[in-house]
Amino acid sequence: LRAAWVATVYNLDWPSRSTLTVAQQQAEAIRICEQAQALGLNALVVQVRPSADALYASSLEPWSAYLTGTSGKAPSPAYDPLSFWVDEAHKRGLLLHAWFNPYRVALPGTAAAMAPGHISKRRPDLVRT
């Protein structure tokens, strides 16, 4: 396995800012896939659930604020970023692994801004510092 991690938390790798348009998000994803291919990698590990939220269409978790700037706000125009990543990676012969953070609910100071459907709002009794 020759892979690279693509972190979404804090907008570290992708998307580089939560204010990007869908077209800009997609262009960044394509650039990352092309760079991975040029480096001879065969896989990408993309963080799709950074803080009990989702960078994919989910009925269980709200959209990530790292994607749109607001927890619970879907990208517009609508698209499924994970599906987009899978398609673009596969076009370049790359495997795509979805990286889930199963335990982190929120980073310090961010829980108050989470969407009403976020676990920190629905079940605060389950959240521990």
PDB file of C-alpha atoms in Angstrom:
ATOM      1  CA  LEU A   1       0.000   0.000   0.000  1.00  0.00           C
ATOM      2  CA  ARG A   2       1.413   3.344  -1.069  1.00  0.00           C
ATOM      3  CA  ALA A   3      -1.058   5.848   0.310  1.00  0.00           C
ATOM      4  CA  ALA A   4      -1.491   9.399   1.485  1.00  0.00           C
ATOM      5  CA  TRP A   5      -3.784  10.695   4.219  1.00  0.00           C
ATOM      6  CA  VAL A   6      -6.165  13.498   3.292  1.00  0.00           C
ATOM      7  CA  ALA A   7      -7.259  15.270   6.480  1.00  0.00           C
ATOM      8  CA  THR A   8     -10.418  17.362   6.510  1.00  0.00           C
ATOM      9  CA  VAL A   9     -10.387  18.439  10.162  1.00  0.00           C
ATOM     10  CA  TYR A  10      -9.359  22.101  10.501  1.00  0.00           C
ATOM     11  CA  ASN A  11      -9.421  22.157   6.667  1.00  0.00           C
ATOM     12  CA  LEU A  12      -5.868  20.811   6.800  1.00  0.00           C
ATOM     13  CA  ASP A  13      -5.731  19.146   3.360  1.00  0.00           C
ATOM     14  CA  TRP A  14      -9.198  19.233   1.822  1.00  0.00           C
ATOM     15  CA  PRO A  15     -11.150  21.335   1.404  1.00  0.00           C
ATOM     16  CA  SER A  16      -8.494  23.944   2.082  1.00  0.00           C
ATOM     17  CA  ARG A  17     -11.179  26.369   3.286  1.00  0.00           C
ATOM     18  CA  SER A  18     -14.796  25.904   4.333  1.00  0.00           C
ATOM     19  CA  THR A  19     -15.786  28.787   2.048  1.00  0.00           C
ATOM     20  CA  LEU A  20     -14.852  27.096  -1.242  1.00  0.00           C
ATOM     21  CA  THR A  21     -17.515  26.637  -3.881  1.00  0.00           C
ATOM     22  CA  VAL A  22     -18.450  23.110  -4.917  1.00  0.00           C
ATOM     23  CA  ALA A  23     -16.447  23.576  -8.126  1.00  0.00           C
ATOM     24  CA  GLN A  24     -13.401  24.662  -6.116  1.00  0.00           C
ATOM     25  CA  GLN A  25     -13.776  21.711  -3.729  1.00  0.00           C
ATOM     26  CA  GLN A  26     -13.948  19.336  -6.667  1.00  0.00           C
ATOM     27  CA  ALA A  27     -10.947  20.943  -8.374  1.00  0.00           C
ATOM     28  CA  GLU A  28      -8.890  20.535  -5.184  1.00  0.00           C
ATOM     29  CA  ALA A  29      -9.920  16.876  -4.893  1.00  0.00           C
ATOM     30  CA  ILE A  30      -8.930  16.253  -8.503  1.00  0.00           C
ATOM     31  CA  ARG A  31      -5.537  17.938  -7.936  1.00  0.00           C
ATOM     32  CA  ILE A  32      -4.897  15.725  -4.909  1.00  0.00           C
ATOM     33  CA  CYS A  33      -5.821  12.599  -6.891  1.00  0.00           C
ATOM     34  CA  GLU A  34      -3.613  13.649  -9.802  1.00  0.00           C
ATOM     35  CA  GLN A  35      -0.700  14.371  -7.474  1.00  0.00           C
ATOM     36  CA  ALA A  36      -1.123  10.970  -5.803  1.00  0.00           C
ATOM     37  CA  GLN A  37      -1.108   9.285  -9.202  1.00  0.00           C
ATOM     38  CA  ALA A  38       1.993  11.252 -10.317  1.00  0.00           C
ATOM     39  CA  LEU A  39       3.806  10.196  -7.118  1.00  0.00           C
ATOM     40  CA  GLY A  40       3.101   6.533  -7.838  1.00  0.00           C
ATOM     41  CA  LEU A  41       0.697   6.077  -4.949  1.00  0.00           C
ATOM     42  CA  ASN A  42      -2.049   3.491  -5.222  1.00  0.00           C
ATOM     43  CA  ALA A  43      -4.432   4.692  -2.502  1.00  0.00           C
ATOM     44  CA  LEU A  44      -5.807   7.691  -0.665  1.00  0.00           C
ATOM     45  CA  VAL A  45      -7.230   7.664   2.846  1.00  0.00           C
ATOM     46  CA  VAL A  46      -9.741  10.509   3.019  1.00  0.00           C
ATOM     47  CA  GLN A  47     -11.156  11.694   6.343  1.00  0.00           C
ATOM     48  CA  VAL A  48     -14.935  11.736   5.883  1.00  0.00           C
ATOM     49  CA  ARG A  49     -16.154  11.921   9.486  1.00  0.00           C
ATOM     50  CA  PRO A  50     -13.927  14.332  11.412  1.00  0.00           C
ATOM     51  CA  SER A  51     -16.151  15.332  14.363  1.00  0.00           C
ATOM     52  CA  ALA A  52     -19.322  13.203  14.550  1.00  0.00           C
ATOM     53  CA  ASP A  53     -20.300  14.876  11.293  1.00  0.00           C
ATOM     54  CA  ALA A  54     -20.099  13.828   7.664  1.00  0.00           C
ATOM     55  CA  LEU A  55     -18.498  14.822   4.401  1.00  0.00           C
ATOM     56  CA  TYR A  56     -20.993  12.559   2.631  1.00  0.00           C
ATOM     57  CA  ALA A  57     -24.774  12.362   2.472  1.00  0.00           C
ATOM     58  CA  SER A  58     -25.899  10.854   5.792  1.00  0.00           C
ATOM     59  CA  SER A  59     -29.219  10.357   7.509  1.00  0.00           C
ATOM     60  CA  LEU A  60     -27.363   9.839  10.813  1.00  0.00           C
ATOM     61  CA  GLU A  61     -24.871  12.701  11.031  1.00  0.00           C
ATOM     62  CA  PRO A  62     -25.038  16.372   9.968  1.00  0.00           C
ATOM     63  CA  TRP A  63     -22.944  17.794   7.156  1.00  0.00           C
ATOM     64  CA  SER A  64     -19.528  18.880   8.362  1.00  0.00           C
ATOM     65  CA  ALA A  65     -18.788  22.544   8.943  1.00  0.00           C
ATOM     66  CA  TYR A  66     -15.377  21.884   7.371  1.00  0.00           C
ATOM     67  CA  LEU A  67     -17.209  21.441   4.070  1.00  0.00           C
ATOM     68  CA  THR A  68     -19.636  24.380   4.047  1.00  0.00           C
ATOM     69  CA  GLY A  69     -18.683  26.584   6.976  1.00  0.00           C
ATOM     70  CA  THR A  70     -21.851  25.665   8.898  1.00  0.00           C
ATOM     71  CA  SER A  71     -22.590  22.421  10.693  1.00  0.00           C
ATOM     72  CA  GLY A  72     -25.594  20.731   9.097  1.00  0.00           C
ATOM     73  CA  LYS A  73     -25.470  22.805   5.904  1.00  0.00           C
ATOM     74  CA  ALA A  74     -25.346  20.726   2.714  1.00  0.00           C
ATOM     75  CA  PRO A  75     -23.135  21.740  -0.185  1.00  0.00           C
ATOM     76  CA  SER A  76     -24.857  23.774  -2.867  1.00  0.00           C
ATOM     77  CA  PRO A  77     -25.251  22.768  -5.582  1.00  0.00           C
ATOM     78  CA  ALA A  78     -25.853  19.414  -3.946  1.00  0.00           C
ATOM     79  CA  TYR A  79     -23.326  16.632  -4.408  1.00  0.00           C
ATOM     80  CA  ASP A  80     -21.891  13.790  -2.367  1.00  0.00           C
ATOM     81  CA  PRO A  81     -18.202  14.552  -1.772  1.00  0.00           C
ATOM     82  CA  LEU A  82     -17.349  10.952  -0.838  1.00  0.00           C
ATOM     83  CA  SER A  83     -18.885   9.618  -4.047  1.00  0.00           C
ATOM     84  CA  PHE A  84     -16.983  12.284  -5.986  1.00  0.00           C
ATOM     85  CA  TRP A  85     -13.691  11.275  -4.326  1.00  0.00           C
ATOM     86  CA  VAL A  86     -14.307   7.594  -5.060  1.00  0.00           C
ATOM     87  CA  ASP A  87     -15.046   8.298  -8.731  1.00  0.00           C
ATOM     88  CA  GLU A  88     -12.033  10.581  -9.214  1.00  0.00           C
ATOM     89  CA  ALA A  89      -9.653   8.225  -7.394  1.00  0.00           C
ATOM     90  CA  HIS A  90     -10.834   5.222  -9.400  1.00  0.00           C
ATOM     91  CA  LYS A  91     -10.422   7.130 -12.690  1.00  0.00           C
ATOM     92  CA  ARG A  92      -6.729   7.346 -11.789  1.00  0.00           C
ATOM     93  CA  GLY A  93      -6.331   3.746 -10.641  1.00  0.00           C
ATOM     94  CA  LEU A  94      -6.307   4.698  -6.956  1.00  0.00           C
ATOM     95  CA  LEU A  95      -8.066   2.941  -4.111  1.00  0.00           C
ATOM     96  CA  LEU A  96     -10.086   5.205  -1.842  1.00  0.00           C
ATOM     97  CA  HIS A  97     -10.360   4.415   1.856  1.00  0.00           C
ATOM     98  CA  ALA A  98     -12.839   6.384   3.975  1.00  0.00           C
ATOM     99  CA  TRP A  99     -11.312   7.473   7.276  1.00  0.00           C
ATOM    100  CA  PHE A 100     -13.811   7.787  10.127  1.00  0.00           C
ATOM    101  CA  ASN A 101     -13.041   9.311  13.517  1.00  0.00           C
ATOM    102  CA  PRO A 102     -15.443   7.200  15.591  1.00  0.00           C
ATOM    103  CA  TYR A 103     -15.024   8.908  18.952  1.00  0.00           C
ATOM    104  CA  ARG A 104     -14.310  12.618  18.481  1.00  0.00           C
ATOM    105  CA  VAL A 105     -17.524  14.590  18.859  1.00  0.00           C
ATOM    106  CA  ALA A 106     -16.101  18.089  18.559  1.00  0.00           C
ATOM    107  CA  LEU A 107     -12.879  19.969  18.884  1.00  0.00           C
ATOM    108  CA  PRO A 108     -12.485  22.315  21.857  1.00  0.00           C
ATOM    109  CA  GLY A 109     -14.718  25.353  21.517  1.00  0.00           C
ATOM    110  CA  THR A 110     -16.729  24.067  18.537  1.00  0.00           C
ATOM    111  CA  ALA A 111     -19.616  22.106  20.112  1.00  0.00           C
ATOM    112  CA  ALA A 112     -21.863  25.144  20.563  1.00  0.00           C
ATOM    113  CA  ALA A 113     -21.967  25.737  16.796  1.00  0.00           C
ATOM    114  CA  MET A 114     -22.991  22.182  15.904  1.00  0.00           C
ATOM    115  CA  ALA A 115     -26.246  21.497  14.061  1.00  0.00           C
ATOM    116  CA  PRO A 116     -29.317  20.460  16.094  1.00  0.00           C
ATOM    117  CA  GLY A 117     -28.985  16.887  14.783  1.00  0.00           C
ATOM    118  CA  HIS A 118     -25.383  16.557  16.000  1.00  0.00           C
ATOM    119  CA  ILE A 119     -24.849  13.973  18.750  1.00  0.00           C
ATOM    120  CA  SER A 120     -23.631  16.705  21.126  1.00  0.00           C
ATOM    121  CA  LYS A 121     -27.090  18.272  20.871  1.00  0.00           C
ATOM    122  CA  ARG A 122     -29.198  15.103  20.653  1.00  0.00           C
ATOM    123  CA  ARG A 123     -27.418  13.152  23.414  1.00  0.00           C
ATOM    124  CA  PRO A 124     -25.181  15.430  25.479  1.00  0.00           C
ATOM    125  CA  ASP A 125     -25.233  12.768  28.197  1.00  0.00           C
ATOM    126  CA  LEU A 126     -23.005  10.615  25.976  1.00  0.00           C
ATOM    127  CA  VAL A 127     -20.333  13.274  25.460  1.00  0.00           C
ATOM    128  CA  ARG A 128     -17.176  13.308  27.561  1.00  0.00           C
ATOM    129  CA  THR A 129     -14.301  15.756  27.593  1.00  0.00           C
TER     130      THR A 129
END
